[in-house]
CSV table of C-alpha atoms and ligand atoms in Angstrom, one decimal:
chain,number,residue,atom,x,y,z
A,1,MET,CA,76.2,-27.5,-63.1
A,2,SER,CA,73.0,-25.9,-62.5
A,3,ARG,CA,73.2,-22.3,-63.0
A,4,LYS,CA,70.8,-19.7,-62.4
A,5,PRO,CA,69.2,-18.0,-65.5
A,6,GLU,CA,71.2,-15.3,-67.2
A,7,LEU,CA,69.2,-12.1,-67.8
A,8,LEU,CA,71.2,-11.2,-70.6
A,9,GLY,CA,71.3,-14.3,-72.1
A,10,LEU,CA,67.3,-14.7,-72.7
A,11,ASP,CA,65.4,-13.2,-75.4
A,12,SER,CA,62.5,-10.4,-74.1
A,13,ASP,CA,59.7,-13.2,-74.2
A,14,GLU,CA,61.8,-15.6,-72.1
A,15,ARG,CA,62.7,-12.9,-69.8
A,16,SER,CA,59.6,-11.2,-69.3
A,17,ASP,CA,58.1,-14.7,-68.6
A,18,ALA,CA,61.0,-15.7,-65.9
A,19,LEU,CA,60.6,-12.3,-64.5
A,20,THR,CA,57.0,-12.2,-64.4
A,21,ALA,CA,56.4,-15.6,-62.8
A,22,ALA,CA,59.2,-15.1,-59.9
A,23,LEU,CA,57.7,-11.7,-59.0
A,24,ALA,CA,54.5,-13.2,-59.0
A,25,GLY,CA,55.6,-15.8,-56.9
A,26,TRP,CA,57.2,-13.3,-54.3
A,27,GLY,CA,53.7,-11.2,-54.4
A,28,GLU,CA,55.7,-8.6,-56.3
A,29,PRO,CA,53.7,-6.2,-58.8
A,30,SER,CA,54.1,-6.9,-62.5
A,31,PHE,CA,55.4,-3.0,-63.0
A,32,ARG,CA,58.9,-4.1,-61.8
A,33,VAL,CA,59.7,-6.0,-65.0
A,34,ARG,CA,60.1,-2.9,-66.5
A,35,GLN,CA,62.0,-1.7,-63.5
A,36,ILE,CA,64.3,-4.1,-63.5
A,37,GLU,CA,64.9,-4.5,-67.4
A,38,GLU,CA,65.5,-0.6,-67.2
A,39,TRP,CA,68.2,-1.2,-64.9
A,40,VAL,CA,69.9,-3.9,-66.8
A,41,PHE,CA,69.6,-2.3,-70.4
A,42,ALA,CA,69.4,1.4,-69.8
A,43,HIS,CA,72.0,1.5,-66.7
A,44,ARG,CA,73.9,-1.6,-67.5
A,45,ALA,CA,73.6,-2.9,-64.0
A,46,ARG,CA,75.9,-5.4,-63.5
A,47,ASP,CA,74.7,-6.2,-59.8
A,48,PHE,CA,71.1,-6.3,-58.5
A,49,ALA,CA,72.5,-4.3,-55.3
A,50,GLU,CA,72.5,-1.4,-57.9
A,51,MET,CA,68.7,-1.4,-58.3
A,52,THR,CA,68.2,1.5,-55.9
A,53,ASN,CA,64.5,1.8,-56.6
A,54,LEU,CA,63.6,-1.9,-55.4
A,55,PRO,CA,63.1,-2.9,-52.3
A,56,GLN,CA,66.1,-4.2,-50.4
A,57,ALA,CA,64.6,-7.8,-50.0
A,58,LEU,CA,63.7,-8.0,-53.8
A,59,ARG,CA,66.9,-7.5,-54.7
A,60,GLU,CA,68.4,-10.0,-52.4
A,61,ARG,CA,65.5,-12.7,-53.9
A,62,LEU,CA,66.3,-11.6,-57.5
A,63,ASP,CA,70.2,-12.2,-56.8
A,64,GLU,CA,69.2,-15.7,-55.7
A,65,ALA,CA,67.2,-16.3,-58.7
A,66,PHE,CA,68.8,-14.7,-61.7
A,67,SER,CA,72.5,-14.1,-62.8
A,68,LEU,CA,73.7,-10.7,-64.4
A,69,THR,CA,76.7,-12.5,-65.5
A,70,PRO,CA,79.4,-10.0,-63.9
A,71,LEU,CA,82.6,-10.5,-65.5
A,72,GLU,CA,85.9,-10.4,-63.6
A,73,ALA,CA,88.6,-8.2,-65.5
A,74,VAL,CA,91.8,-10.3,-64.5
A,75,TYR,CA,93.9,-7.8,-66.5
A,76,VAL,CA,93.5,-4.4,-68.2
A,77,ALA,CA,96.1,-2.8,-70.7
A,78,ARG,CA,96.0,0.6,-71.9
A,79,SER,CA,97.4,1.7,-75.0
A,80,GLU,CA,99.5,4.9,-75.8
A,81,ASP,CA,96.6,5.4,-78.8
A,82,GLY,CA,93.9,5.0,-76.3
A,83,THR,CA,92.9,1.2,-76.7
A,84,ILE,CA,91.6,-0.5,-74.2
A,85,LYS,CA,91.8,-4.1,-73.7
A,86,HIS,CA,90.8,-6.2,-71.3
A,87,LEU,CA,91.2,-9.9,-70.3
A,88,TRP,CA,87.9,-11.1,-68.4
A,89,ALA,CA,87.8,-14.3,-65.9
A,90,LEU,CA,84.5,-16.4,-67.0
A,91,ASP,CA,82.9,-18.3,-63.9
A,92,ASP,CA,84.9,-21.5,-64.5
A,93,GLY,CA,88.1,-19.6,-64.8
A,94,GLU,CA,88.6,-19.6,-68.5
A,95,ARG,CA,89.7,-16.2,-70.1
A,96,VAL,CA,88.5,-14.3,-72.8
A,97,GLU,CA,89.3,-10.8,-74.0
A,98,SER,CA,87.6,-7.6,-75.7
A,99,VAL,CA,89.3,-4.5,-77.0
A,100,LEU,CA,87.8,-1.0,-77.1
A,101,ILE,CA,89.1,0.9,-79.9
A,102,PRO,CA,88.2,4.6,-79.7
A,103,THR,CA,88.4,6.9,-83.0
A,104,ARG,CA,87.1,10.2,-83.4
A,105,GLU,CA,83.7,9.3,-84.6
A,106,ARG,CA,83.3,6.0,-83.3
A,107,LEU,CA,84.0,3.7,-80.0
A,108,THR,CA,84.3,0.1,-81.4
A,109,LEU,CA,84.3,-2.5,-78.9
A,110,CYS,CA,85.8,-5.9,-80.3
A,111,ILE,CA,84.4,-8.9,-78.3
A,112,SER,CA,85.2,-12.8,-78.0
A,113,SER,CA,82.8,-15.7,-79.0
A,114,GLN,CA,84.5,-18.6,-77.8
A,115,ALA,CA,87.1,-19.1,-75.5
A,116,GLY,CA,89.9,-20.2,-78.1
A,117,CYS,CA,89.3,-21.5,-81.1
A,118,ALA,CA,89.4,-24.9,-83.3
A,119,LEU,CA,89.9,-23.9,-86.7
A,120,GLY,CA,93.7,-23.4,-86.3
A,121,CYS,CA,94.5,-20.4,-89.0
A,122,ARG,CA,98.1,-20.4,-89.0
A,123,PHE,CA,98.6,-16.6,-88.5
A,124,CYS,CA,96.2,-16.6,-85.4
A,125,ALA,CA,97.6,-16.4,-81.8
A,126,THR,CA,94.0,-17.7,-80.8
A,127,GLY,CA,94.1,-20.6,-83.5
A,128,ASP,CA,97.3,-21.9,-81.8
A,129,PHE,CA,95.9,-21.9,-78.6
A,130,GLY,CA,93.3,-24.3,-79.6
A,131,PHE,CA,89.6,-24.7,-78.5
A,132,ARG,CA,88.6,-24.7,-74.8
A,133,ARG,CA,84.7,-23.9,-74.6
A,134,GLN,CA,81.9,-22.0,-76.1
A,135,LEU,CA,80.6,-19.0,-74.9
A,136,ARG,CA,77.0,-18.6,-73.8
A,137,ALA,CA,75.1,-15.8,-75.2
A,138,ALA,CA,75.1,-13.7,-71.8
A,139,GLU,CA,79.1,-14.1,-71.5
A,140,ILE,CA,79.2,-12.6,-74.9
A,141,VAL,CA,76.8,-9.9,-73.9
A,142,ALA,CA,78.5,-9.3,-70.5
A,143,GLN,CA,81.6,-8.2,-72.6
A,144,TYR,CA,79.6,-5.4,-73.8
A,145,ARG,CA,77.9,-4.5,-70.8
A,146,ASP,CA,81.2,-4.6,-68.8
A,147,SER,CA,83.0,-2.6,-71.4
A,148,TRP,CA,80.4,-0.2,-71.9
A,149,ARG,CA,80.6,0.4,-68.4
A,150,VAL,CA,84.4,1.3,-68.3
A,151,ALA,CA,84.1,3.4,-71.5
A,152,LYS,CA,81.6,5.6,-69.7
A,153,GLU,CA,83.5,6.1,-66.6
A,154,GLU,CA,87.2,6.3,-68.4
A,155,LEU,CA,86.2,7.9,-71.8
A,156,GLY,CA,83.1,9.4,-71.1
A,157,ARG,CA,81.8,8.0,-74.2
A,158,SER,CA,79.5,5.1,-75.2
A,159,VAL,CA,80.1,2.2,-77.2
A,160,SER,CA,79.2,3.1,-80.5
A,161,ASN,CA,80.2,-0.4,-82.5
A,162,VAL,CA,80.5,-4.1,-81.5
A,163,VAL,CA,82.6,-6.5,-83.8
A,164,PHE,CA,83.2,-9.9,-83.2
A,165,MET,CA,86.5,-10.1,-83.8
A,166,GLY,CA,88.2,-11.1,-80.6
A,167,MET,CA,88.9,-14.8,-80.0
A,168,GLY,CA,86.9,-17.3,-81.4
A,169,GLU,CA,84.9,-17.9,-84.7
A,170,PRO,CA,81.4,-16.6,-84.3
A,171,LEU,CA,79.6,-18.9,-86.5
A,172,ALA,CA,80.9,-22.0,-84.9
A,173,ASN,CA,79.1,-21.2,-81.8
A,174,LEU,CA,75.9,-19.8,-84.0
A,175,ASP,CA,72.9,-20.2,-81.6
A,176,ALA,CA,74.6,-18.2,-78.8
A,177,VAL,CA,75.7,-15.7,-81.3
A,178,ILE,CA,72.5,-15.0,-82.6
A,179,ARG,CA,70.9,-15.0,-79.4
A,180,SER,CA,73.8,-12.2,-78.3
A,181,LEU,CA,73.0,-9.9,-81.6
A,182,THR,CA,69.1,-10.1,-80.6
A,183,VAL,CA,69.9,-8.8,-77.1
A,184,LEU,CA,72.4,-6.5,-78.5
A,185,HIS,CA,70.4,-5.1,-80.9
A,186,SER,CA,66.7,-5.3,-79.5
A,187,ASP,CA,67.6,-4.9,-76.0
A,188,PHE,CA,70.5,-2.8,-75.4
A,189,GLY,CA,69.3,-0.8,-78.9
A,190,LEU,CA,72.8,-1.3,-80.8
A,191,GLY,CA,71.8,-0.6,-84.6
A,192,ALA,CA,72.2,-3.6,-86.4
A,193,ARG,CA,74.3,-1.9,-89.0
A,194,ARG,CA,76.7,-1.0,-86.1
A,195,ILE,CA,77.2,-4.7,-85.4
A,196,THR,CA,80.0,-6.6,-87.6
A,197,VAL,CA,80.1,-10.5,-87.2
A,198,SER,CA,83.8,-11.5,-88.5
A,199,THR,CA,83.9,-15.0,-89.8
A,200,VAL,CA,86.5,-17.4,-91.3
A,201,GLY,CA,83.7,-18.6,-93.5
A,202,LEU,CA,81.7,-20.9,-92.3
A,203,VAL,CA,79.1,-21.4,-95.1
A,204,PRO,CA,76.2,-23.0,-93.0
A,205,GLY,CA,76.4,-19.9,-90.5
A,206,ILE,CA,76.6,-17.7,-93.4
A,207,ARG,CA,73.6,-19.0,-94.7
A,208,GLU,CA,71.6,-18.8,-91.4
A,209,LEU,CA,72.7,-15.0,-91.0
A,210,ALA,CA,71.3,-14.3,-94.7
A,211,ARG,CA,68.0,-15.6,-93.5
A,212,ARG,CA,67.9,-13.4,-90.4
A,213,PRO,CA,65.9,-10.2,-90.5
A,214,GLU,CA,68.3,-7.9,-89.3
A,215,GLN,CA,70.8,-6.1,-91.4
A,216,PHE,CA,73.9,-7.1,-89.5
A,217,GLU,CA,77.4,-6.6,-90.9
A,218,LEU,CA,79.5,-9.2,-92.7
A,219,ALA,CA,82.9,-9.6,-92.8
A,220,VAL,CA,84.8,-12.5,-94.0
A,221,SER,CA,88.6,-13.3,-93.3
A,222,LEU,CA,89.8,-14.0,-96.5
A,223,HIS,CA,93.6,-14.0,-96.8
A,224,ALA,CA,94.2,-15.4,-99.9
A,225,PRO,CA,92.3,-15.8,-103.0
A,226,ALA,CA,93.7,-19.0,-104.4
A,227,HIS,CA,92.8,-22.4,-103.0
A,228,ASP,CA,96.3,-23.6,-102.4
A,229,LEU,CA,97.5,-20.6,-100.6
A,230,ARG,CA,94.4,-20.3,-98.5
A,231,LEU,CA,94.5,-23.8,-97.5
A,232,GLU,CA,98.1,-23.3,-96.2
A,233,LEU,CA,96.9,-20.6,-94.2
A,234,MET,CA,93.9,-21.6,-93.3
A,235,PRO,CA,92.6,-25.2,-92.5
A,236,ILE,CA,89.1,-24.4,-93.4
A,237,GLU,CA,89.5,-23.8,-97.0
A,238,LYS,CA,89.4,-27.6,-97.1
A,239,ARG,CA,85.8,-27.9,-95.7
A,240,TYR,CA,84.5,-24.6,-97.5
A,241,PRO,CA,86.9,-23.9,-100.4
A,242,LEU,CA,86.6,-20.3,-102.1
A,243,PRO,CA,84.0,-21.2,-104.9
A,244,GLU,CA,81.7,-22.4,-102.4
A,245,LEU,CA,82.5,-19.7,-100.0
A,246,PHE,CA,81.7,-16.9,-102.5
A,247,ASP,CA,78.5,-18.6,-103.5
A,248,ALA,CA,77.4,-18.0,-100.2
A,249,LEU,CA,78.5,-14.6,-100.2
A,250,ARG,CA,77.1,-13.7,-103.6
A,251,GLN,CA,73.5,-15.3,-102.1
A,252,TYR,CA,73.9,-13.0,-98.9
A,253,GLN,CA,74.2,-10.1,-101.1
A,254,ALA,CA,71.4,-11.2,-103.3
A,255,LYS,CA,69.1,-11.2,-99.9
A,256,LYS,CA,70.6,-8.2,-98.0
A,257,ASN,CA,71.8,-6.1,-100.8
A,258,ARG,CA,74.7,-5.2,-98.2
A,259,ARG,CA,78.2,-4.3,-99.2
A,260,ILE,CA,80.2,-7.3,-97.6
A,261,SER,CA,84.0,-6.6,-96.0
A,262,LEU,CA,86.7,-9.0,-97.0
A,263,GLU,CA,89.7,-9.2,-94.4
A,264,TYR,CA,93.3,-9.7,-95.9
A,265,THR,CA,96.3,-9.7,-93.6
A,266,LEU,CA,99.0,-9.2,-95.4
A,267,ILE,CA,102.3,-11.4,-94.2
A,268,ASP,CA,105.9,-10.4,-96.0
A,269,GLY,CA,106.6,-12.6,-98.8
A,270,VAL,CA,103.3,-15.2,-98.2
A,271,ASN,CA,100.8,-13.6,-99.7
A,272,ASP,CA,101.2,-10.3,-100.2
A,273,ASP,CA,102.4,-10.5,-104.2
A,274,PRO,CA,100.7,-7.6,-106.2
A,275,GLY,CA,99.8,-10.8,-108.9
A,276,LEU,CA,97.4,-12.1,-106.1
A,277,ALA,CA,95.6,-8.6,-105.7
A,278,SER,CA,94.4,-9.3,-109.3
A,279,VAL,CA,93.8,-12.9,-108.5
A,280,LEU,CA,91.3,-11.4,-105.5
A,281,ALA,CA,89.9,-8.8,-108.0
A,282,ASP,CA,88.7,-11.5,-110.4
A,283,GLN,CA,87.7,-13.6,-107.6
A,284,VAL,CA,85.3,-10.9,-106.0
A,285,TYR,CA,83.9,-9.7,-109.5
A,286,GLY,CA,80.1,-9.1,-109.3
A,287,LEU,CA,80.3,-8.6,-105.5
A,288,THR,CA,80.0,-5.4,-103.7
A,289,CYS,CA,82.7,-5.7,-101.1
A,290,PHE,CA,85.3,-3.7,-99.3
A,291,VAL,CA,88.6,-5.1,-98.6
A,292,ASN,CA,90.5,-4.5,-95.5
A,293,LEU,CA,94.3,-4.9,-95.7
A,294,ILE,CA,95.7,-5.5,-92.3
A,295,PRO,CA,99.8,-5.6,-91.6
A,296,PHE,CA,100.3,-8.9,-90.2
A,297,ASN,CA,100.5,-8.6,-86.4
A,298,PRO,CA,103.3,-11.0,-85.6
A,299,ILE,CA,103.0,-14.1,-83.3
A,300,PRO,CA,105.4,-16.1,-81.0
A,301,SER,CA,104.8,-19.5,-83.1
A,302,ARG,CA,105.7,-18.1,-86.3
A,303,PRO,CA,108.9,-16.1,-85.8
A,304,GLU,CA,109.7,-16.4,-89.5
A,305,TRP,CA,106.7,-14.2,-90.3
A,306,ARG,CA,106.5,-10.5,-90.8
A,307,ALA,CA,104.4,-7.9,-91.7
A,308,SER,CA,104.8,-6.8,-95.4
A,309,PRO,CA,106.4,-3.8,-95.8
A,310,GLY,CA,104.6,-0.4,-95.9
A,311,ARG,CA,105.5,0.0,-100.0
A,312,ARG,CA,104.3,-3.9,-100.7
A,313,ILE,CA,101.1,-2.8,-99.0
A,314,LYS,CA,100.4,0.1,-101.1
A,315,GLU,CA,101.3,-1.9,-103.9
A,316,PHE,CA,98.7,-4.0,-103.3
A,317,SER,CA,96.1,-1.7,-102.5
A,318,ALA,CA,97.0,0.5,-105.7
A,319,ARG,CA,96.3,-3.1,-107.8
A,320,LEU,CA,93.0,-3.4,-106.1
A,321,THR,CA,92.1,0.2,-106.7
A,322,GLU,CA,93.3,-0.2,-110.3
A,323,ARG,CA,91.0,-3.3,-110.9
A,324,GLY,CA,88.1,-1.3,-109.2
A,325,VAL,CA,88.1,-3.0,-106.0
A,326,ALA,CA,87.3,-0.7,-103.2
A,327,ASN,CA,89.6,-1.4,-100.1
A,328,ALA,CA,91.7,0.2,-97.1
A,329,VAL,CA,94.9,-0.1,-95.4
A,330,ARG,CA,93.8,-0.4,-91.7
A,331,THR,CA,96.6,0.8,-89.6
A,332,PRO,CA,96.7,-1.7,-86.3
A,333,ARG,CA,95.6,-0.3,-83.0
A,334,GLY,CA,96.9,-1.4,-79.7
A,335,ARG,CA,100.3,-3.0,-81.0
A,336,ASP,CA,102.2,-2.0,-77.7
A,337,ILE,CA,99.8,-3.7,-75.7
A,338,ALA,CA,99.4,-6.8,-78.0
A,339,ALA,CA,95.6,-6.1,-78.8
A,340,ALA,CA,95.8,-8.4,-82.0
A,341,CYS,CA,93.7,-11.6,-81.8
A,342,GLY,CA,94.3,-13.6,-78.6
A,343,GLN,CA,97.5,-12.4,-77.9
A,344,LEU,CA,97.1,-10.9,-74.2
A,345,ARG,CA,96.2,-14.5,-72.9
A,346,LEU,CA,99.1,-16.2,-74.7
A,347,ALA,CA,101.4,-13.4,-73.2
A,348,GLU,CA,99.8,-13.9,-69.5
A,349,GLU,CA,100.0,-17.6,-69.9
A,350,ALA,CA,103.8,-17.2,-71.0
A,351,ASP,CA,104.3,-15.4,-67.9
A,352,ALA,CA,102.4,-17.1,-65.3
A,353,PRO,CA,104.9,-19.3,-62.8
A,354,ALA,CA,105.5,-22.8,-63.9
B,401,SAH,N1,87.2,-16.0,-86.4
B,401,SAH,C1,86.8,-14.8,-86.9
B,401,SAH,C2,87.1,-13.6,-85.8
B,401,SAH,C3,88.4,-13.4,-85.2
B,401,SAH,S1,89.5,-13.1,-85.8
B,401,SAH,C4,87.5,-15.0,-88.1
B,401,SAH,O1,88.4,-15.3,-88.6
B,401,SAH,O2,87.1,-13.9,-88.8
B,401,SAH,C5,89.6,-11.6,-86.3
B,401,SAH,C6,90.3,-11.1,-87.3
B,401,SAH,O3,91.9,-11.1,-87.0
B,401,SAH,C7,90.3,-12.4,-88.6
B,401,SAH,O4,90.1,-11.4,-89.9
B,401,SAH,C8,91.7,-12.8,-88.6
B,401,SAH,O5,92.1,-13.3,-89.9
B,401,SAH,C9,92.4,-11.5,-87.9
B,401,SAH,N2,93.8,-12.1,-87.6
B,401,SAH,C10,94.2,-13.1,-86.6
B,401,SAH,N3,95.4,-13.2,-86.5
B,401,SAH,C11,95.9,-12.0,-87.1
B,401,SAH,C12,97.5,-11.6,-86.9
B,401,SAH,N4,98.2,-12.2,-86.5
B,401,SAH,N5,97.6,-10.3,-87.6
B,401,SAH,C13,96.7,-9.9,-88.1
B,401,SAH,N6,95.2,-10.1,-88.2
B,401,SAH,C14,95.0,-11.4,-87.6
B,402,SF4,FE1,89.7,-19.0,-85.4
B,402,SF4,FE2,89.4,-16.6,-86.5
B,402,SF4,FE3,91.9,-16.8,-85.6
B,402,SF4,FE4,91.3,-18.5,-87.4
B,402,SF4,S1,91.4,-16.2,-87.4
B,402,SF4,S2,91.9,-19.1,-85.8
B,402,SF4,S3,88.9,-18.5,-86.8
B,402,SF4,S4,89.9,-16.7,-84.1
């Protein structure tokens, strides 16, 4: 299928070249490039019709030649705690979700990098779903642009942070994700330290991120500090086992001099033994990291798995602290609207008539 060039998916040189050439062909002055970019990035326009200081005929020509990748919100869920979740329909009917998570200081947006995911982590609803397709850079950025508009309108706030923790594995869609990081950072002006890429631990992607000049934040889904247990939970452990993963993380840190976040979802009786906290402490020795302890969010395919009880989580956390590993227990947000990874889409499919 031939597709109109998507302004959100081009880097600044490509975009400027494409717009300059088109404007010249239509006999329009080149200062229009700046005007159009201001609409796209400062005003977060999602339709050329919004660009009211451009002549009507030009807006129509732009619409014929380029796409702003507007996403269609097919479902919106608002949690009691202020979390807003969107399910977006893409142009071929695939669906992805993003979640706005307000706190006092921040408004974090969690976005998807793939429709589905091929990596099959046993505790993850997106993993159950399987892989559908890669998102294009413009589709990743459009989740930000469209969520930003909702946040402004409903909450009167701007998105301050972006995390790649929705559906999919960002480092398995590396080109599009790097492109989207560049647009979010350079064109929308989000600070690199306000953008977090969360990965299951794809070593080549981590090494590539280490080579980038920007200081994006890195979070790694660990969930188990020992090979056998991690392999049970996460098939990726077979391809990139812990020693190789930690080797890449140490190299990343040597290059970036940044703290790395480790995500650890606590599942009752599966990976929450305090002894494992000690193993984890040994594992991260010499690495400056911060461990986020997240109570498991139950998923339909694993009815036997529950979140660890609060006291067990405290014990795990205390053991890490004793061993000098910085950590915090993260309160799940938006539980009443199934705001965890991939859950809304699954709920919707289950409800759909056969
Ligand atoms: N693929 C990337 C990013 C998306 S998942 C990754 O795996 O890091 C975002 C985070 O949600 C990951 O840390 C993942 O392990 C976690 N997660 C997935 N399913 C979960 C569940 N049922 N309960 C709690 N955390 C979950
Ligand atoms: Fe994919 Fe991340 Fe879910 Fe694993 S946790 S299946 S990598 S989305």
